Short mmCIF file of C-alpha atoms in Angstrom, two decimals:
data_model
loop_
_atom_site.label_atom_id
_atom_site.label_comp_id
_atom_site.label_asym_id
_atom_site.label_seq_id
_atom_site.Cartn_x
_atom_site.Cartn_y
_atom_site.Cartn_z
CA MET C 1 0.00 0.00 0.00
CA GLU C 2 2.98 2.33 0.46
CA GLN C 3 3.62 2.05 -3.27
CA ALA C 4 0.02 3.11 -3.93
CA HIS C 5 0.54 6.18 -1.73
CA ARG C 6 3.67 7.08 -3.66
CA LEU C 7 1.95 6.82 -7.04
CA ASP C 8 -1.19 8.67 -5.98
CA SER C 9 -0.20 12.22 -6.92
CA SER C 10 -3.86 13.29 -7.00
CA GLY C 11 -4.28 12.55 -3.30
CA LYS C 12 -7.47 10.59 -3.85
CA LEU C 13 -6.47 7.58 -1.84
CA LYS C 14 -7.83 8.02 1.65
CA GLU C 15 -5.85 6.99 4.71
CA ILE C 16 -9.02 5.90 6.45
CA TRP C 17 -9.64 3.32 3.72
CA LEU C 18 -6.08 2.07 3.31
CA SER C 19 -5.65 1.62 7.04
CA LYS C 20 -8.52 -0.86 7.04
CA LEU C 21 -7.02 -3.09 4.33
CA VAL C 22 -4.76 -5.71 5.92
CA PRO C 23 -2.53 -7.96 3.76
CA ILE C 24 -3.01 -11.59 4.78
CA GLY C 25 -1.50 -13.59 1.94
CA LEU C 26 0.13 -13.87 -1.44
CA GLU C 27 -0.52 -16.87 -3.65
CA GLU C 28 -0.21 -17.48 -7.40
CA GLY C 29 0.19 -13.83 -8.30
CA ARG C 30 -2.73 -12.68 -6.13
CA LEU C 31 -2.33 -10.28 -3.23
CA ILE C 32 -5.03 -11.04 -0.67
CA LEU C 33 -6.28 -8.28 1.62
CA ARG C 34 -8.71 -8.45 4.50
CA ALA C 35 -11.27 -5.66 4.89
CA PRO C 36 -14.11 -4.87 7.32
CA ALA C 37 -16.60 -5.17 4.46
CA THR C 38 -15.73 -6.63 1.09
CA PHE C 39 -18.26 -4.54 -0.79
CA PHE C 40 -17.06 -1.07 0.14
CA ALA C 41 -13.40 -2.11 -0.02
CA GLU C 42 -13.84 -3.39 -3.56
CA TYR C 43 -15.67 -0.20 -4.48
CA PHE C 44 -12.71 1.81 -3.22
CA ILE C 45 -10.28 -0.32 -5.21
CA SER C 46 -12.40 0.02 -8.36
CA LYS C 47 -12.45 3.81 -8.01
CA HIS C 48 -8.63 3.87 -7.92
CA ARG C 49 -7.95 0.83 -10.09
CA THR C 50 -5.26 2.49 -12.21
CA VAL C 51 -3.14 3.56 -9.22
CA ILE C 52 -3.59 0.23 -7.45
CA ASP C 53 -2.70 -1.80 -10.55
CA ARG C 54 0.42 0.25 -11.21
CA ALA C 55 1.57 -0.15 -7.61
CA LEU C 56 0.83 -3.86 -7.60
CA TRP C 57 2.54 -4.50 -10.91
CA ASP C 58 5.61 -2.48 -9.87
CA VAL C 59 6.07 -4.75 -6.86
CA LEU C 60 4.76 -8.14 -7.99
CA GLY C 61 5.02 -7.96 -11.76
CA GLU C 62 2.55 -7.22 -14.52
CA GLY C 63 -0.62 -9.29 -14.44
CA SER C 64 -0.75 -9.56 -10.65
CA VAL C 65 -4.24 -9.11 -9.23
CA LEU C 66 -5.86 -8.06 -5.98
CA ASP C 67 -8.39 -10.09 -3.97
CA ILE C 68 -10.30 -8.86 -0.95
CA VAL C 69 -11.89 -11.04 1.72
CA ARG C 70 -14.34 -9.89 4.34
CA ASP C 71 -13.18 -9.80 7.94
CA VAL C 72 -15.56 -12.05 9.88
CA PRO C 73 -15.85 -12.50 13.65
CA GLU C 74 -13.66 -15.25 15.11
CA ALA C 75 -16.70 -17.13 16.35
CA GLU C 76 -18.14 -17.19 12.86
CA SER C 77 -15.05 -18.12 10.93
CA ARG C 78 -11.32 -18.12 11.41
CA PRO C 79 -9.55 -16.87 8.27
CA GLU C 80 -7.02 -19.26 6.85
CA LYS C 81 -3.53 -18.17 7.80
CA LEU C 82 -1.41 -17.61 4.71
CA ILE C 83 2.34 -17.13 4.53
CA LEU C 84 3.55 -14.02 2.77
CA ASP C 85 6.25 -14.63 0.20
CA SER C 86 8.51 -11.61 0.06
CA ALA C 87 9.96 -12.54 -3.34
CA PRO C 88 8.29 -10.85 -6.32
CA GLN C 89 6.22 -13.24 -8.37
CA SER C 90 6.57 -13.59 -12.13
CA PRO C 91 3.49 -12.54 -14.11
CA LEU C 92 1.21 -15.46 -14.74
CA HIS C 93 0.04 -16.35 -18.21
CA PRO C 94 -3.70 -15.83 -18.79
CA GLN C 95 -4.39 -19.56 -19.18
CA GLN C 96 -3.19 -20.13 -15.61
CA ARG C 97 -6.12 -18.18 -14.15
CA ASN C 98 -9.46 -16.96 -15.42
CA ASN C 99 -9.41 -13.48 -13.81
CA LEU C 100 -13.11 -13.80 -12.95
CA ASN C 101 -14.31 -11.93 -9.89
CA PRO C 102 -16.28 -14.39 -7.74
CA LYS C 103 -18.70 -11.67 -6.65
CA TYR C 104 -20.07 -11.36 -10.20
CA ARG C 105 -22.66 -14.14 -10.36
CA PHE C 106 -26.13 -14.59 -11.81
CA ASP C 107 -27.65 -15.14 -8.38
CA ASN C 108 -26.82 -11.60 -7.26
CA TYR C 109 -27.53 -9.87 -10.58
CA ILE C 110 -30.78 -7.94 -10.21
CA GLU C 111 -33.21 -8.39 -13.09
CA GLY C 112 -35.35 -5.53 -14.38
CA ASP C 113 -36.81 -4.10 -17.57
CA SER C 114 -33.45 -2.49 -18.31
CA ASN C 115 -31.60 -5.81 -18.58
CA ARG C 116 -34.18 -8.60 -18.91
CA PHE C 117 -33.39 -9.61 -22.49
CA ALA C 118 -29.62 -9.30 -22.06
CA LEU C 119 -29.79 -11.41 -18.88
CA ALA C 120 -31.94 -14.09 -20.53
CA ALA C 121 -29.46 -14.35 -23.40
CA ALA C 122 -26.50 -14.51 -21.00
CA ARG C 123 -28.13 -17.31 -19.00
CA SER C 124 -28.88 -19.23 -22.19
CA ILE C 125 -25.23 -19.05 -23.23
CA ALA C 126 -23.98 -20.00 -19.78
CA GLU C 127 -26.33 -22.97 -19.45
CA SER C 128 -25.54 -24.40 -22.91
CA PRO C 129 -22.24 -22.88 -24.04
CA LEU C 130 -21.52 -25.65 -26.53
CA THR C 131 -24.87 -25.53 -28.33
CA THR C 132 -26.23 -21.99 -27.98
CA PRO C 133 -25.81 -20.32 -31.40
CA PHE C 134 -25.20 -16.79 -30.06
CA ASN C 135 -21.57 -16.15 -30.99
CA PRO C 136 -20.22 -13.62 -30.42
CA TYR C 137 -22.41 -12.26 -27.65
CA PHE C 138 -22.09 -8.46 -27.61
CA VAL C 139 -23.47 -6.42 -24.68
CA TYR C 140 -23.44 -2.64 -24.74
CA GLY C 141 -24.63 0.12 -22.43
CA GLY C 142 -23.52 3.16 -20.48
CA SER C 143 -20.83 3.18 -17.82
CA GLY C 144 -22.00 1.56 -14.61
CA TYR C 145 -25.01 -0.18 -16.17
CA GLY C 146 -23.89 -3.70 -15.15
CA LYS C 147 -22.03 -4.97 -18.22
CA THR C 148 -18.99 -6.29 -16.37
CA HIS C 149 -21.14 -8.13 -13.84
CA LEU C 150 -23.24 -9.75 -16.55
CA ILE C 151 -20.45 -10.97 -18.80
CA GLN C 152 -18.37 -12.28 -15.90
CA ALA C 153 -21.42 -14.12 -14.57
CA ILE C 154 -21.46 -16.14 -17.80
CA GLY C 155 -17.91 -17.34 -17.22
CA ASP C 156 -18.52 -17.90 -13.52
CA TYR C 157 -21.52 -20.12 -14.22
CA CYS C 158 -19.63 -22.20 -16.80
CA ILE C 159 -16.75 -22.76 -14.38
CA ARG C 160 -19.04 -23.62 -11.46
CA GLN C 161 -21.11 -26.06 -13.53
CA GLY C 162 -18.05 -27.58 -15.17
CA THR C 163 -19.35 -27.07 -18.72
CA LEU C 164 -16.21 -25.18 -19.74
CA SER C 165 -12.80 -25.36 -18.08
CA ARG C 166 -10.74 -22.79 -19.97
CA VAL C 167 -12.37 -19.39 -19.50
CA ILE C 168 -10.51 -16.08 -19.55
CA TYR C 169 -11.86 -12.66 -18.63
CA ILE C 170 -9.75 -9.64 -19.53
CA THR C 171 -10.32 -5.93 -20.07
CA SER C 172 -9.34 -4.34 -23.36
CA GLU C 173 -6.81 -2.20 -21.50
CA GLN C 174 -5.14 -5.31 -20.09
CA PHE C 175 -5.24 -6.99 -23.49
CA ILE C 176 -3.54 -3.97 -25.07
CA ASN C 177 -0.88 -3.74 -22.35
CA GLN C 178 -0.07 -7.44 -22.50
CA PHE C 179 0.16 -7.26 -26.29
CA ILE C 180 2.60 -4.35 -26.06
CA GLU C 181 4.70 -6.26 -23.53
CA SER C 182 4.75 -9.31 -25.79
CA ILE C 183 6.10 -7.15 -28.63
CA LYS C 184 8.81 -5.69 -26.38
CA HIS C 185 9.94 -9.13 -25.25
CA LYS C 186 9.42 -10.78 -28.66
CA ARG C 187 6.80 -13.18 -27.29
CA THR C 188 3.88 -12.43 -29.58
CA THR C 189 3.44 -16.11 -30.43
CA ASP C 190 3.05 -16.96 -26.75
CA PHE C 191 0.64 -14.07 -26.35
CA ALA C 192 -1.51 -15.29 -29.24
CA GLN C 193 -1.62 -18.85 -27.94
CA ASN C 194 -2.63 -17.70 -24.46
CA PHE C 195 -5.89 -16.30 -25.82
CA ARG C 196 -6.56 -18.79 -28.60
CA ASN C 197 -6.32 -21.95 -26.53
CA VAL C 198 -9.44 -21.22 -24.49
CA ASP C 199 -13.06 -22.34 -24.51
CA MET C 200 -14.43 -18.87 -23.81
CA LEU C 201 -12.87 -15.43 -24.11
CA ILE C 202 -14.60 -12.58 -22.28
CA LEU C 203 -13.30 -9.17 -23.34
CA ASP C 204 -14.58 -6.10 -21.49
CA ASP C 205 -14.79 -2.55 -22.93
CA ILE C 206 -13.87 -3.45 -26.49
CA GLN C 207 -14.21 0.23 -27.50
CA PHE C 208 -10.74 0.91 -26.09
CA ILE C 209 -9.06 -0.84 -29.00
CA MET C 210 -10.42 1.82 -31.36
CA GLY C 211 -7.56 3.57 -33.15
CA LYS C 212 -5.03 0.89 -32.17
CA GLU C 213 -4.36 -0.81 -35.49
CA ARG C 214 -1.85 -3.47 -34.41
CA THR C 215 -4.02 -4.50 -31.47
CA GLN C 216 -7.04 -4.69 -33.76
CA THR C 217 -5.16 -6.90 -36.19
CA GLU C 218 -4.06 -9.21 -33.38
CA PHE C 219 -7.57 -9.41 -31.97
CA PHE C 220 -9.03 -10.01 -35.44
CA HIS C 221 -6.87 -13.12 -35.80
CA THR C 222 -7.71 -14.22 -32.25
CA PHE C 223 -11.41 -13.74 -32.94
CA ASN C 224 -11.24 -15.77 -36.15
CA SER C 225 -9.26 -18.54 -34.51
CA LEU C 226 -11.76 -18.90 -31.67
CA TYR C 227 -14.81 -18.55 -33.89
CA GLN C 228 -13.62 -21.16 -36.39
CA ALA C 229 -12.92 -23.55 -33.51
CA GLY C 230 -16.44 -23.08 -32.16
CA LYS C 231 -15.27 -21.32 -29.00
CA LYS C 232 -17.39 -18.68 -27.27
CA ILE C 233 -16.59 -14.97 -27.53
CA ILE C 234 -18.24 -12.55 -25.09
CA LEU C 235 -17.76 -8.81 -25.61
CA SER C 236 -18.89 -5.62 -23.91
CA SER C 237 -18.82 -2.00 -25.04
CA ASP C 238 -20.26 1.39 -24.19
CA ARG C 239 -21.83 1.59 -27.66
CA PRO C 240 -23.27 -0.76 -30.32
CA PRO C 241 -20.99 -2.24 -33.01
CA LYS C 242 -22.17 0.22 -35.67
CA ASP C 243 -20.97 3.15 -33.54
CA LEU C 244 -17.46 1.81 -32.94
CA GLU C 245 -15.59 4.39 -34.96
CA ASP C 246 -11.97 4.02 -36.04
CA LEU C 247 -12.32 0.26 -35.77
CA ASP C 248 -11.52 -2.24 -38.52
CA GLU C 249 -14.72 -2.91 -40.46
CA ARG C 250 -13.89 -6.61 -40.40
CA LEU C 251 -14.26 -6.52 -36.63
CA THR C 252 -17.45 -4.46 -36.46
CA SER C 253 -19.14 -6.75 -38.99
CA ARG C 254 -18.16 -9.80 -36.95
CA PHE C 255 -19.38 -8.20 -33.73
CA ALA C 256 -22.74 -7.42 -35.33
CA SER C 257 -23.06 -10.93 -36.77
CA GLY C 258 -23.76 -12.43 -33.36
CA LEU C 259 -26.33 -11.48 -30.74
CA VAL C 260 -26.23 -7.81 -29.73
CA THR C 261 -28.11 -6.73 -26.59
CA GLU C 262 -28.37 -3.44 -24.73
CA LEU C 263 -28.40 -2.55 -21.05
CA THR C 264 -30.28 0.64 -20.25
CA LEU C 265 -30.79 2.76 -17.14
CA PRO C 266 -32.47 0.74 -14.37
CA ASP C 267 -35.96 1.92 -13.42
CA TYR C 268 -37.02 2.88 -9.90
CA GLU C 269 -38.13 -0.63 -8.90
CA THR C 270 -34.86 -2.13 -10.09
CA ARG C 271 -32.85 0.51 -8.24
CA VAL C 272 -34.71 -0.32 -5.03
CA ALA C 273 -34.05 -4.03 -5.54
CA ILE C 274 -30.34 -3.40 -6.16
CA LEU C 275 -29.95 -1.31 -3.00
CA THR C 276 -31.86 -3.82 -0.89
CA LYS C 277 -29.85 -6.76 -2.22
CA ARG C 278 -26.49 -5.08 -1.74
CA ALA C 279 -27.39 -3.97 1.78
CA ASP C 280 -28.49 -7.51 2.67
CA GLU C 281 -25.19 -8.86 1.36
CA GLN C 282 -23.38 -6.59 3.81
CA ARG C 283 -25.81 -7.40 6.63
CA VAL C 284 -26.86 -3.78 6.81
CA HIS C 285 -30.49 -2.84 7.39
CA LEU C 286 -31.73 0.26 5.57
CA ALA C 287 -35.08 1.81 6.42
CA GLY C 288 -37.61 2.03 3.61
CA ASP C 289 -37.46 5.83 3.43
CA VAL C 290 -33.66 5.68 3.08
CA VAL C 291 -33.85 3.23 0.18
CA ASP C 292 -36.61 5.27 -1.44
CA TYR C 293 -34.64 8.51 -1.17
CA ILE C 294 -31.49 7.05 -2.72
CA ALA C 295 -33.38 5.25 -5.49
CA SER C 296 -35.39 8.37 -6.31
CA HIS C 297 -32.45 10.76 -6.44
CA ILE C 298 -29.66 8.66 -7.96
CA THR C 299 -30.83 7.65 -11.42
CA THR C 300 -27.53 7.72 -13.29
CA ASN C 301 -26.28 4.13 -13.07
CA VAL C 302 -25.81 1.10 -10.83
CA ARG C 303 -22.28 2.13 -9.87
CA ASP C 304 -23.48 5.43 -8.40
CA LEU C 305 -26.23 3.62 -6.49
CA GLU C 306 -23.72 1.24 -4.98
CA GLY C 307 -21.38 4.15 -4.34
CA ALA C 308 -24.02 5.85 -2.21
CA LEU C 309 -24.55 2.67 -0.25
CA ILE C 310 -20.82 2.28 0.28
CA GLN C 311 -20.54 5.82 1.59
CA LEU C 312 -23.31 5.13 4.08
CA ILE C 313 -21.71 1.88 5.23
CA ALA C 314 -18.32 3.58 5.52
CA GLN C 315 -19.71 6.48 7.55
CA SER C 316 -21.57 4.06 9.79
CA SER C 317 -18.87 1.42 10.35
CA LEU C 318 -15.68 3.48 10.20
CA LEU C 319 -16.83 6.74 11.77
CA ASN C 320 -19.61 5.37 13.97
CA HIS C 321 -22.24 7.63 12.40
CA GLN C 322 -25.92 6.74 12.50
CA VAL C 323 -27.58 6.26 9.11
CA SER C 324 -29.92 9.22 9.48
CA MET C 325 -31.87 10.91 6.71
CA GLU C 326 -29.59 13.91 7.11
CA LEU C 327 -26.56 11.72 6.40
CA VAL C 328 -28.34 10.08 3.46
CA LYS C 329 -29.08 13.47 1.89
CA LYS C 330 -25.48 14.55 2.38
CA VAL C 331 -24.18 11.42 0.66
CA VAL C 332 -26.64 11.77 -2.22
CA ARG C 333 -25.67 15.42 -2.72
CA GLY C 334 -22.07 14.35 -3.14
CA ILE C 335 -22.97 11.84 -5.84
CA ALA C 336 -25.85 13.60 -7.57
CA PRO C 337 -25.31 17.29 -6.68
CA ARG C 338 -27.80 18.62 -9.19
CA ARG C 339 -30.65 16.74 -7.54
CA ARG C 340 -30.46 19.13 -4.58
CA TYR C 341 -33.12 21.45 -5.96
CA GLN C 342 -36.42 21.28 -7.80
CA VAL C 343 -36.11 22.87 -11.21
CA SER C 344 -39.10 23.32 -13.49
CA LEU C 345 -39.43 21.84 -16.95
CA GLU C 346 -40.03 25.32 -18.33
CA THR C 347 -36.79 26.68 -16.84
CA ILE C 348 -34.84 23.85 -18.46
CA ALA C 349 -36.55 24.52 -21.80
CA GLU C 350 -35.81 28.26 -21.56
CA LYS C 351 -32.13 27.77 -20.72
CA THR C 352 -31.67 25.20 -23.47
CA ALA C 353 -33.34 27.39 -26.10
CA ALA C 354 -31.29 30.40 -24.99
CA TYR C 355 -28.04 28.46 -25.18
CA TYR C 356 -28.72 27.34 -28.74
CA GLY C 357 -29.99 30.80 -29.73
CA MET C 358 -33.47 29.78 -30.79
CA PRO C 359 -36.96 30.95 -29.77
CA LEU C 360 -38.54 28.86 -27.03
CA PRO C 361 -41.60 27.94 -29.18
CA ASP C 362 -39.27 26.29 -31.72
CA LEU C 363 -38.19 23.83 -29.04
CA LYS C 364 -41.79 22.69 -28.56
CA ASP C 365 -43.09 22.58 -32.12
CA ARG C 366 -43.06 19.62 -34.52
CA SER C 367 -40.02 20.76 -36.49
CA ARG C 368 -37.61 18.02 -37.51
CA LYS C 369 -34.77 20.34 -38.45
CA LYS C 370 -31.58 18.78 -37.17
CA GLU C 371 -30.49 21.68 -34.94
CA ILE C 372 -33.96 22.05 -33.39
CA ALA C 373 -34.45 18.31 -32.90
CA SER C 374 -31.01 18.02 -31.27
CA ALA C 375 -31.69 20.91 -28.88
CA ARG C 376 -35.07 19.40 -28.00
CA GLN C 377 -33.42 16.07 -27.18
CA VAL C 378 -30.89 17.82 -24.94
CA ALA C 379 -33.71 19.58 -23.09
CA MET C 380 -35.57 16.29 -22.61
CA TYR C 381 -32.38 14.63 -21.37
CA ILE C 382 -31.79 17.37 -18.79
CA CYS C 383 -35.43 17.26 -17.67
CA HIS C 384 -35.09 13.54 -17.11
CA LYS C 385 -31.85 13.97 -15.16
CA LEU C 386 -32.80 16.93 -12.98
CA THR C 387 -36.46 16.40 -12.21
CA ARG C 388 -38.75 13.68 -10.96
CA HIS C 389 -41.34 14.28 -13.65
CA SER C 390 -42.58 11.20 -15.46
CA LEU C 391 -41.42 10.49 -18.99
CA ARG C 392 -44.95 11.20 -20.22
CA ASN C 393 -45.04 14.63 -18.54
CA ILE C 394 -41.70 15.54 -20.08
CA ALA C 395 -42.92 14.40 -23.51
CA LEU C 396 -46.13 16.42 -23.19
CA HIS C 397 -44.20 19.54 -22.18
CA PHE C 398 -42.38 19.41 -25.49
CA GLY C 399 -45.48 18.71 -27.55
CA ARG C 400 -45.05 14.96 -27.77
CA ARG C 401 -47.58 12.35 -26.70
CA ASP C 402 -45.42 9.25 -26.52
CA HIS C 403 -43.01 8.82 -23.60
CA SER C 404 -40.75 6.70 -25.83
CA THR C 405 -39.67 9.98 -27.43
CA VAL C 406 -37.97 10.92 -24.17
CA ILE C 407 -36.35 7.49 -23.82
CA HIS C 408 -34.94 7.87 -27.32
CA ALA C 409 -33.74 11.40 -26.54
CA VAL C 410 -31.92 10.30 -23.37
CA LYS C 411 -30.16 7.48 -25.19
CA THR C 412 -29.22 9.69 -28.15
CA VAL C 413 -27.78 12.42 -25.93
CA GLU C 414 -25.83 9.95 -23.78
CA ASP C 415 -24.35 8.31 -26.87
CA SER C 416 -23.42 11.69 -28.33
CA MET C 417 -21.79 12.79 -25.07
CA ASN C 418 -19.69 9.62 -25.08
CA ARG C 419 -18.51 10.19 -28.65
CA ASP C 420 -18.31 13.97 -29.00
CA ASN C 421 -16.47 16.07 -26.41
CA SER C 422 -17.76 19.37 -27.83
CA PHE C 423 -21.33 18.11 -27.53
CA ARG C 424 -20.65 17.05 -23.94
CA VAL C 425 -19.33 20.55 -23.19
CA ASP C 426 -22.53 22.05 -24.61
CA VAL C 427 -24.68 19.95 -22.28
CA GLU C 428 -22.49 20.74 -19.28
CA GLN C 429 -22.68 24.47 -20.05
CA ILE C 430 -26.48 24.32 -20.07
CA LEU C 431 -26.43 22.45 -16.77
CA HIS C 432 -24.16 25.14 -15.37
CA GLN C 433 -26.55 27.88 -16.51
CA ILE C 434 -29.40 26.07 -14.77
CA ASP C 435 -27.27 25.81 -11.62
CA LEU C 436 -26.85 29.58 -11.58
CA THR C 437 -30.62 30.13 -11.47
CA GLN C 438 -31.12 28.01 -8.35
#
């Protein structure tokens, strides 16, 4: 952990968190830490993954990974005592471990309208990996929507049931880094074999190989090798195959040739179920009004929901604070600051129209001109993010009858913000102008 402190120039690593993580073992390239609660410790690690990985790889070698176990009372369970090996371990080849996180399983993946089809497809693949025709299986959705959990659950199920023995999960960033290292050390043949001699390859965040021609070429050959051998390929991305720009067309066409499913924002009921499930896993009881407040005010993604819960658990267990409504509101403000006030739909419409230099009535008429339609979608997106109005009410405010218009607008704006930095700046500027009026 000292190495993590040294590398953390931003100062984001908190002493109160690090002091609670106790090293208890080192085995097969895995550093094992004990924490008061696995869930919030893993959340902390995920928030600072880059710094932690760099520190770990500097000490133990590239490819080393971190595991966290929950600290349980002695009467309940006595943790196995492991001997620390002070000698740095050589990086392990991917085929020697699957890299799957055991917490990502189907039995703790909350089903809702936002993921029902994607989950059904994932279960079908996991239950019959040798006969299910979906190959590749491509899942896309916004950051924090549950893609990593879902695709790892497929591999986890196959391993647990014994239907497949050689499963590898890897992020695109790790794939790229390992490929670069193999070039440096003239071991590209070994690298290729590591990923082609598997029954299932699960590659997360495939969009990160955009613009990296040599990596794309290598993955193209890996994809073909696995596909021709009848092996399963599971991919995730923040956008559908057709929107993967600066990517070899041979790859995008292959991605689209399989089953493509989307994860969308979880609805209120799903958010409540997620919070309740995660709290139960940590043996923490949350009052109904607490769950309702968090689920009503944090609508961005699953990661932010879990982040709010982690903050509450941390405040309660580490600082001995009661989980009061005042504390809940404080935590929510830190995660979703713009939910702290009630802003009207009309104010949002006015600020959006003013920013784009158009009369307010134009924003509400039936015009399909590109600039007007785009501004209208931005206004609908902001209304959905900053207010608790129903989708139907938002649609009616802008002269539309069907709530699906708002759903389409939200998705379009989110996709555009992911792809176009100037567009993202426009939206943030409008949000800032709305902030100034409150």
